[in-house]
PDB file of C-alpha atoms in Angstrom:
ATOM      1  CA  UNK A 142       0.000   0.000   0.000  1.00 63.00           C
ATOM      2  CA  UNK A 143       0.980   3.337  -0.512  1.00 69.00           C
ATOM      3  CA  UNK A 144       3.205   5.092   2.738  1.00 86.00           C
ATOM      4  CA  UNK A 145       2.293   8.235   4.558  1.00 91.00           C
ATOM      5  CA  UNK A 146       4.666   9.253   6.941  1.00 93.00           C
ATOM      6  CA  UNK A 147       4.190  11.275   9.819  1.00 95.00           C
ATOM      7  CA  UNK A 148       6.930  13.415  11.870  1.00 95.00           C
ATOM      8  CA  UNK A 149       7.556  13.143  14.813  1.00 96.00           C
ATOM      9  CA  UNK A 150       5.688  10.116  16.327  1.00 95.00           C
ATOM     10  CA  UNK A 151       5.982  12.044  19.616  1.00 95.00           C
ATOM     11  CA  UNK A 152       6.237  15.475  21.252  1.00 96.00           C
ATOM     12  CA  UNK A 153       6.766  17.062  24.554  1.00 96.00           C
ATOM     13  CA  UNK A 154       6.282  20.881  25.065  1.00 95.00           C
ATOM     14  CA  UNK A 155       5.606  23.338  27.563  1.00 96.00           C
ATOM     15  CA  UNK A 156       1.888  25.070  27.417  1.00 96.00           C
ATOM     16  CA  UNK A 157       2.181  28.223  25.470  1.00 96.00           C
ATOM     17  CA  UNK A 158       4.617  26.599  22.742  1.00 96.00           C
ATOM     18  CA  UNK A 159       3.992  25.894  19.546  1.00 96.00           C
ATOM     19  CA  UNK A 160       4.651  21.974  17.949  1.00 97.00           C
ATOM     20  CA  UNK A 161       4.449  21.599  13.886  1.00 97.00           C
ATOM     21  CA  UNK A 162       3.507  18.424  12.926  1.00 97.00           C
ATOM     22  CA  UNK A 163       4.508  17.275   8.842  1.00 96.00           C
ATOM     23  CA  UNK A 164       2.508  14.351   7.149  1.00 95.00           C
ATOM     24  CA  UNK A 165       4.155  13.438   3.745  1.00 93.00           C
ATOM     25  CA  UNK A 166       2.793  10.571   1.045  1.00 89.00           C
ATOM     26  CA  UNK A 167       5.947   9.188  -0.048  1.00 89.00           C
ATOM     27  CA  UNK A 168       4.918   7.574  -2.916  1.00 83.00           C
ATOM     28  CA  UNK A 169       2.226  10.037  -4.809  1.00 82.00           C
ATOM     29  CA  UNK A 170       0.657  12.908  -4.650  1.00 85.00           C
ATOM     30  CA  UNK A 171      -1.769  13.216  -2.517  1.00 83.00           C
ATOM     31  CA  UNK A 172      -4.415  16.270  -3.761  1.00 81.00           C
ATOM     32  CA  UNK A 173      -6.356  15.874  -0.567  1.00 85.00           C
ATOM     33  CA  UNK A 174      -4.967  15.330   3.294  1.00 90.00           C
ATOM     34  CA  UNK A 175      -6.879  15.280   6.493  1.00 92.00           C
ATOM     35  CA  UNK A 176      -6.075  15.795   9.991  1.00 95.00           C
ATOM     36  CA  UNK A 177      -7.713  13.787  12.728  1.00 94.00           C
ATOM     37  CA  UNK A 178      -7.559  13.581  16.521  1.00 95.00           C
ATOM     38  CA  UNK A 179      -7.785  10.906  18.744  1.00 92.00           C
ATOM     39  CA  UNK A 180      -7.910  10.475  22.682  1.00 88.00           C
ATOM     40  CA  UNK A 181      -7.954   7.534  24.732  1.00 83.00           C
ATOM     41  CA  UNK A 182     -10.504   4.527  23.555  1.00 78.00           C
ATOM     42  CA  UNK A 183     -11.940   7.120  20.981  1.00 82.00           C
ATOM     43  CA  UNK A 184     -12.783   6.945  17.759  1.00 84.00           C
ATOM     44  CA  UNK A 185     -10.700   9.492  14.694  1.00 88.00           C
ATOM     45  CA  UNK A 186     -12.674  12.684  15.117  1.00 90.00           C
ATOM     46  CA  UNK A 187     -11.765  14.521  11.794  1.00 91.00           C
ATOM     47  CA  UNK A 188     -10.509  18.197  12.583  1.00 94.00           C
ATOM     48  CA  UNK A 189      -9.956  19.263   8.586  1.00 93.00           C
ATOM     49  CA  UNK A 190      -9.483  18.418   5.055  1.00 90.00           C
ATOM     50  CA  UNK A 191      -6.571  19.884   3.778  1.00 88.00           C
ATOM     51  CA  UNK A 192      -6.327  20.441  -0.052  1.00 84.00           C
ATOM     52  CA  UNK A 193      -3.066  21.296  -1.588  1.00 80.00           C
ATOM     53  CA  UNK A 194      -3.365  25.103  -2.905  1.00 79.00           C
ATOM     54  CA  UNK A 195      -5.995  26.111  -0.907  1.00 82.00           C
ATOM     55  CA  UNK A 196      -6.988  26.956   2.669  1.00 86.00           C
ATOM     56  CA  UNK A 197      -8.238  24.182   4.646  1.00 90.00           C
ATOM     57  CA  UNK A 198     -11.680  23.194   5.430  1.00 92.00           C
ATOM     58  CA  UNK A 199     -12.094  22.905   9.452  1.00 94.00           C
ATOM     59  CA  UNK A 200     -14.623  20.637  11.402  1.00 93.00           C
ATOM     60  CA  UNK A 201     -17.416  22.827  13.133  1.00 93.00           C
ATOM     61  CA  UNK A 202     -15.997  23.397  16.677  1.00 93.00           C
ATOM     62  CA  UNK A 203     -12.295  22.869  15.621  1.00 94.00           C
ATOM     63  CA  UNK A 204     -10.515  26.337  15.914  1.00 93.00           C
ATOM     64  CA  UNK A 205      -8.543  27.450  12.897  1.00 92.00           C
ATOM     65  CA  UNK A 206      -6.305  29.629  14.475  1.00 94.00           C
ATOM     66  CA  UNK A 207      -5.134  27.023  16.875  1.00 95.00           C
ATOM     67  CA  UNK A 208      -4.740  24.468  14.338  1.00 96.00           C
ATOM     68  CA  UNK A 209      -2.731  25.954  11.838  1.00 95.00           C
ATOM     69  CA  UNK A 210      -2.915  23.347   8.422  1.00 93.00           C
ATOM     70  CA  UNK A 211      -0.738  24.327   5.425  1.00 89.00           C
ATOM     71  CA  UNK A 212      -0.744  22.090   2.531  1.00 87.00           C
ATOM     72  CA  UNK A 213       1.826  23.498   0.548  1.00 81.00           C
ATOM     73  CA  UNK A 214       2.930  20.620  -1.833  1.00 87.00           C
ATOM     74  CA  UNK A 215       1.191  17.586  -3.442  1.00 86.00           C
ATOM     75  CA  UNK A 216       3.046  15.712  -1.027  1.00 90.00           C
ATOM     76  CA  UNK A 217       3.097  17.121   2.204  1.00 92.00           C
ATOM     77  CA  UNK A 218       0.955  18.831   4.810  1.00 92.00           C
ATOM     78  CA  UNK A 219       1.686  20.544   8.233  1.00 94.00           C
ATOM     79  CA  UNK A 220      -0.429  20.707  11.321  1.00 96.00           C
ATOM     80  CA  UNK A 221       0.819  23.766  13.791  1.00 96.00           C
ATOM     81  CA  UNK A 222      -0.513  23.713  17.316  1.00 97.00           C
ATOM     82  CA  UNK A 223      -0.234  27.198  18.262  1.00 96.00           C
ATOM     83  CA  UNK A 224      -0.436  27.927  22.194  1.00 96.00           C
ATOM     84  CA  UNK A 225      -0.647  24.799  22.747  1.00 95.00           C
ATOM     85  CA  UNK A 226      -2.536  23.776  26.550  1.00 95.00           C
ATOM     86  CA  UNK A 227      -3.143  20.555  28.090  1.00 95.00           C
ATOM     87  CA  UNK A 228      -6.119  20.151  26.758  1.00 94.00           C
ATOM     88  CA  UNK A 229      -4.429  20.007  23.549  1.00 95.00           C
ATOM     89  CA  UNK A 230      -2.813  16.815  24.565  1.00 95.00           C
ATOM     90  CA  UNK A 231      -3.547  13.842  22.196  1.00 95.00           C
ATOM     91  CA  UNK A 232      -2.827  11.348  18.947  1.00 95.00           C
ATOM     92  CA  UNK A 233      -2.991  13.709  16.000  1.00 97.00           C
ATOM     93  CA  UNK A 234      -3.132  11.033  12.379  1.00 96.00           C
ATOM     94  CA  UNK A 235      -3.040  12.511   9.472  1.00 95.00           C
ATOM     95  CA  UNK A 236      -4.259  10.974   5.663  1.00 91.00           C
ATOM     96  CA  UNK A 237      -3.827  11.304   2.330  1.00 88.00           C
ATOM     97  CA  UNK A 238      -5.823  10.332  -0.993  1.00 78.00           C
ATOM     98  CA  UNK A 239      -4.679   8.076  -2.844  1.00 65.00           C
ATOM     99  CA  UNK A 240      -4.949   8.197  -6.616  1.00 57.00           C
ATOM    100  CA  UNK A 241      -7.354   4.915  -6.808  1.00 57.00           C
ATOM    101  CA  UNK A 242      -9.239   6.446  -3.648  1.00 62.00           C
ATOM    102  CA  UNK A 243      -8.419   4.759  -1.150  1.00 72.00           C
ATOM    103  CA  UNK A 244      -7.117   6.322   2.250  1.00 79.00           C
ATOM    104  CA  UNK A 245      -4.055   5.949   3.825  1.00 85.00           C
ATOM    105  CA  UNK A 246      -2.603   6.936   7.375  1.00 91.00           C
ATOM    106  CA  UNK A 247       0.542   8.041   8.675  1.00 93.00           C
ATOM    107  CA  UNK A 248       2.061   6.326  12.191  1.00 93.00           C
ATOM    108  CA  UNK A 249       0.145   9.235  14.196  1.00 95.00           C
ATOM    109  CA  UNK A 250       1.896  11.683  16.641  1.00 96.00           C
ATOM    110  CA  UNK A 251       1.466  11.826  20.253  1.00 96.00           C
ATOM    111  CA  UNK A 252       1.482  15.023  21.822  1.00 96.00           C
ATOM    112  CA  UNK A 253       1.911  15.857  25.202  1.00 96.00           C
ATOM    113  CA  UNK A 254       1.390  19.390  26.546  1.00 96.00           C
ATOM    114  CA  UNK A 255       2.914  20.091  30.252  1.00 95.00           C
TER     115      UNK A 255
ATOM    116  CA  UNK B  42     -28.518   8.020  17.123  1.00 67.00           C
ATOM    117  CA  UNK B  43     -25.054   8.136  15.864  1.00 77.00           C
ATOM    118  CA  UNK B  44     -24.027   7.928  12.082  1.00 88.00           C
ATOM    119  CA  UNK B  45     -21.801   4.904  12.874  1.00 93.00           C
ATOM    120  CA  UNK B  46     -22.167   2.731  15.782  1.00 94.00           C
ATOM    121  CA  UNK B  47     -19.878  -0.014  16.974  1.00 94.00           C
ATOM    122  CA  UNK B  48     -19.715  -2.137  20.140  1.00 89.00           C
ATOM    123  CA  UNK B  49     -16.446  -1.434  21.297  1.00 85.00           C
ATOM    124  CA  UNK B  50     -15.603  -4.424  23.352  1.00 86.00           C
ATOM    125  CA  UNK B  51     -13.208  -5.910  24.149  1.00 93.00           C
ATOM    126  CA  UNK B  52     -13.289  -8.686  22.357  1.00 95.00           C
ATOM    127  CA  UNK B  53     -11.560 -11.655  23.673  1.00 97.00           C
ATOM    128  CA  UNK B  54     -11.124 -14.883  21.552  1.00 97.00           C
ATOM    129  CA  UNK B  55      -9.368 -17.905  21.944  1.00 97.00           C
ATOM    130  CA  UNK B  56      -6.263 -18.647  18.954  1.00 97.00           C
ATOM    131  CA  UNK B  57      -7.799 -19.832  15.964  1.00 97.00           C
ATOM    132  CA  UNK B  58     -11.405 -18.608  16.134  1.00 97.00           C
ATOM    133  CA  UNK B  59     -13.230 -16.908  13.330  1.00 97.00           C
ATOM    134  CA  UNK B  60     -14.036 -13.167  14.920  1.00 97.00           C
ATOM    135  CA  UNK B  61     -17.000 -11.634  13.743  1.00 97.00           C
ATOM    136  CA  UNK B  62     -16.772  -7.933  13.460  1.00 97.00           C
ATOM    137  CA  UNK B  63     -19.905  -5.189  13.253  1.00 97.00           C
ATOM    138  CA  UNK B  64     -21.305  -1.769  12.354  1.00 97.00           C
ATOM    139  CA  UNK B  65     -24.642  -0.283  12.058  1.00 97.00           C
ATOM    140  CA  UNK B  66     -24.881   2.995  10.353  1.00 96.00           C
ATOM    141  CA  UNK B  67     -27.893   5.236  10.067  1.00 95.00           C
ATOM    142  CA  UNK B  68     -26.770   7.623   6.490  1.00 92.00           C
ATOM    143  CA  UNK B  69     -28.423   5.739   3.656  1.00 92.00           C
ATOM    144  CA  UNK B  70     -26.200   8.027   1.277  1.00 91.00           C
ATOM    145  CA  UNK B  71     -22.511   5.731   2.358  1.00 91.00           C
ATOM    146  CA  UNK B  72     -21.801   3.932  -0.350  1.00 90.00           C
ATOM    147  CA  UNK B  73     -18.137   2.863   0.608  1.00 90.00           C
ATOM    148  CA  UNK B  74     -17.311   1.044   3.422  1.00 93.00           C
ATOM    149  CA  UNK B  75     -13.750  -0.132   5.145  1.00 92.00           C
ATOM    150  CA  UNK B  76     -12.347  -1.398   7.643  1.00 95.00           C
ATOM    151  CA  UNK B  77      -9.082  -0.347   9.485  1.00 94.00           C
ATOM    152  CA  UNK B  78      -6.812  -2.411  11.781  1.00 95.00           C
ATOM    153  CA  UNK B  79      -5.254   0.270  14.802  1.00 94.00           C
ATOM    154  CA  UNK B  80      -2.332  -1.270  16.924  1.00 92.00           C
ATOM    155  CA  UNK B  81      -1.719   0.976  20.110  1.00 87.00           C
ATOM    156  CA  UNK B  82      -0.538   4.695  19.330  1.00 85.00           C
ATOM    157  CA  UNK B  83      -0.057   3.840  15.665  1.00 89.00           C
ATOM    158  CA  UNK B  84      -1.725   5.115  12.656  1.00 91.00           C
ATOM    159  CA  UNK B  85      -4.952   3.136  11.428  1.00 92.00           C
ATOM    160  CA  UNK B  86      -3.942   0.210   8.545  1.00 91.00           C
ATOM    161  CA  UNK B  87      -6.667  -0.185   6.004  1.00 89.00           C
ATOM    162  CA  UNK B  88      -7.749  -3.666   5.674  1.00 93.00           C
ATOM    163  CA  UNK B  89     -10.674  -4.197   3.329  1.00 92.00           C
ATOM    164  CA  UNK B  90     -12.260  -1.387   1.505  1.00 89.00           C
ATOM    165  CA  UNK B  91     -15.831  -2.266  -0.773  1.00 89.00           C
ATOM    166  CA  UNK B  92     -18.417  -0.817  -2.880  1.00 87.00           C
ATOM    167  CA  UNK B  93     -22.016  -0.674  -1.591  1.00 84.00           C
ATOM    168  CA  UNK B  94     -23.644  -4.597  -1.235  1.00 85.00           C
ATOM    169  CA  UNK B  95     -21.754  -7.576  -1.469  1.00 88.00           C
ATOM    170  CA  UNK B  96     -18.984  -9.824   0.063  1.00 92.00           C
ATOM    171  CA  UNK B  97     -15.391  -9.400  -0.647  1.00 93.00           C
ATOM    172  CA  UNK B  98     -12.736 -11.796   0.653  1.00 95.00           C
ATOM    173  CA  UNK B  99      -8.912 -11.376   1.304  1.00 94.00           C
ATOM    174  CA  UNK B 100      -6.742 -14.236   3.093  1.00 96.00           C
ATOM    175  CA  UNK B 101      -8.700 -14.821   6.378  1.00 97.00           C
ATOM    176  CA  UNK B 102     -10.486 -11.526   6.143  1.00 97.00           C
ATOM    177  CA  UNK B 103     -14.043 -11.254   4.976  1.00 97.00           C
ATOM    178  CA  UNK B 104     -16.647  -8.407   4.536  1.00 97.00           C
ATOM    179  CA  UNK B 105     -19.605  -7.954   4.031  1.00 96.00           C
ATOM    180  CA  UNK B 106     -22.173  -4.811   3.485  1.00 96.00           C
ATOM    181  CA  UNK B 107     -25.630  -5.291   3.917  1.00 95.00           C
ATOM    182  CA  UNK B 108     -27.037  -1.778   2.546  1.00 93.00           C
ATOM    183  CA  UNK B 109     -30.570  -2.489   2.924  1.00 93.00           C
ATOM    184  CA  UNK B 110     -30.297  -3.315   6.553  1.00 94.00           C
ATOM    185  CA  UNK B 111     -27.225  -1.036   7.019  1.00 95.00           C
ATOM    186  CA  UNK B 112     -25.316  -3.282   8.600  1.00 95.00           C
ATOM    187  CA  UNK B 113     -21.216  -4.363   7.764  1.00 97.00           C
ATOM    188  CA  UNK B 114     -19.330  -7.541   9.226  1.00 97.00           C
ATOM    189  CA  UNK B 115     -15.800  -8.112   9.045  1.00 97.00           C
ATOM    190  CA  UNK B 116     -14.944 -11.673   9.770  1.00 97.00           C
ATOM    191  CA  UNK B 117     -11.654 -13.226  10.532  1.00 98.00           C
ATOM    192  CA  UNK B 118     -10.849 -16.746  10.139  1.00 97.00           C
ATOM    193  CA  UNK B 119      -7.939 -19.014  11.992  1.00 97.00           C
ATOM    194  CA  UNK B 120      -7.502 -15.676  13.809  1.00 97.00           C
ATOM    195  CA  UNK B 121      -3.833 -15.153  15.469  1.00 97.00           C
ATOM    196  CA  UNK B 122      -2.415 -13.137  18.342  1.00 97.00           C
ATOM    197  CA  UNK B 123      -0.748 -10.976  15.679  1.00 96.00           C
ATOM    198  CA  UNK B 124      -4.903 -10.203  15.000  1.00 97.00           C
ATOM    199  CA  UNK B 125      -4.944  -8.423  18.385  1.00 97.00           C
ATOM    200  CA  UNK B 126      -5.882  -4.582  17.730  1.00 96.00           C
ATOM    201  CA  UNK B 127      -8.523  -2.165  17.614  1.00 95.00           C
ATOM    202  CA  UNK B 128     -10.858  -2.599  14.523  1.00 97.00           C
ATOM    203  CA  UNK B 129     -12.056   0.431  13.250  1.00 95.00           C
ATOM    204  CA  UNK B 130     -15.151   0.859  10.836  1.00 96.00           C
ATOM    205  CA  UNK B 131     -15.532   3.499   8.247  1.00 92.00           C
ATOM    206  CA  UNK B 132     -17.881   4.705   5.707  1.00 91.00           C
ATOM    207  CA  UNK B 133     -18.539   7.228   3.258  1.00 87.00           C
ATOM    208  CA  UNK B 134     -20.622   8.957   0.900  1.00 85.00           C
ATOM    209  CA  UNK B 135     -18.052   9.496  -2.359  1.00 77.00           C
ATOM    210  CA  UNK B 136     -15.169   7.817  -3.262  1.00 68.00           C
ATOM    211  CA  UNK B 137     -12.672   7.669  -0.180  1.00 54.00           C
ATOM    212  CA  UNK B 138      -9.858   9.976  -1.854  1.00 55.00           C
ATOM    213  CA  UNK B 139     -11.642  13.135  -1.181  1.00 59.00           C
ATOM    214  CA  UNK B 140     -14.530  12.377   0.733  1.00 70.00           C
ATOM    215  CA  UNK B 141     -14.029  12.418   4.444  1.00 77.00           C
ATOM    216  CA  UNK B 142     -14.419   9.315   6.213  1.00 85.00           C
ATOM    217  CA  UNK B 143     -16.649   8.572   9.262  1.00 89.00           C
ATOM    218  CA  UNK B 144     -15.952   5.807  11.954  1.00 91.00           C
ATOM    219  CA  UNK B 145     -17.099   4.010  14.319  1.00 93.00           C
ATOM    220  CA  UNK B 146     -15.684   4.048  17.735  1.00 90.00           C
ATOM    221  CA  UNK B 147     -13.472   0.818  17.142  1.00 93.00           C
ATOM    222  CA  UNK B 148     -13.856  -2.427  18.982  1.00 95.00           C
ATOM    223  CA  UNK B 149     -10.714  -3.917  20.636  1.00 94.00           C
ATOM    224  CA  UNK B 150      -9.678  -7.753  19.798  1.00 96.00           C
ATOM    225  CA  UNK B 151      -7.591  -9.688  21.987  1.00 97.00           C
ATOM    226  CA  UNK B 152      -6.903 -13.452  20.617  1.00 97.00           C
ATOM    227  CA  UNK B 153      -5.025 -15.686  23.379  1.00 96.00           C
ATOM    228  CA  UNK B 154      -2.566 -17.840  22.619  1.00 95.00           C
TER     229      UNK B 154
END
């Protein structure tokens, strides 16, 4: 199958710091990423679609200015926590399309906010 | 009522059992339907992926969409401990490349040695 990969697979940061997060499709170009989120025994709540060229589309109650998504390539996609709290804390997984439509993940990155 | 639901477990099984997997969904409009395998704190790994009603078999894995009672199965056969993970449903409306994908809460499998 085709590989997303996801940098780093975890982070540690004070609150008020901001963590960047890259997703790349190694193998094609992926037109369309997304960005999930996923705590503890959860299911992957979708927080945006990210399309390359063009501003993201957000999930209604997911702040854009807190989760900074920048798509600037056909093969990769960044996810900027901004100020990030404990709240914030969680598995972040990011996608991509693949070109016969299927969906593939990257390894997920766990962030931990002191 | 939730788009997707899915008992999530656990699920333990003894070393060679067939595991049957389900979701109930409510949308009428999904049309694709897939299932992902999640080992702890990694990303999801897409398993089986089909179009609308209709079986669809790879190595032990099995699934199945029933569209008019909304209803998908994932079965595994001779299951192994390497089969222990979260299983993760997911559905959507379009084709899966650009449509965003809804799932089900996951339902954890343990199989004992």
């Amino acid at each position: 199958g085709a590989v997303v990969s996801q940098h780093p697979s975890w982070v540690i940061c004070k609150s008020g710091t901001s963590v960047k997060i890259e997703c790349r499709s190694l193998d094609f170009q992926a037109t369309t990423m997304f960005w999930y989120r996923q705590f503890p025994k959860q299911s992957l709540m979708l927080m945006a679609t990210s399309n390359e060229g063009s501003k993201a589309t957000y999930e209604q109650g997911v702040e854009k200015d807190k989760f900074l998504i920048n798509h600037a390539s056909l093969t990769l996609s960044t996810l900027t926590v901004t100020s990030a709290h404990p709240e914030d804390s969680s598995f972040y997984i990011c996608s991509a399309s693949y070109p016969n439509e299927k969906l593939f993940f990257g390894s997920g990155t766990q962030l931990s906010v002191l | 009522q939730k788009e997707v639901e899915q008992d999530p477990g656990p699920l333990s099984v003894p070393e060679g059992a067939i595991v049957s997997l389900n979701c109930t969904y409510s949308n009428s409009a999904f049309q694709y339907f897939m299932w992902y395998r999640q080992y702890s704190r990694k990303g999801p790994e897409l398993l089986m992926y089909t179009y609308s009603s209709g079986n669809k078999e790879d190595g032990r894995f099995t699934a199945q969409v029933d569209k008019s009672s909304k209803y998908i199965s994932l079965f595994i056969r001779d299951s192994q401990p390497s089969d222990s993970a979260t299983y993760l449903c997911a559905m959507s409306q379009g084709r899966g490349g650009s449509e965003k994908l809804v799932f089900g809460k996951g339902t954890k499998l343990t199989v004992n040695p």
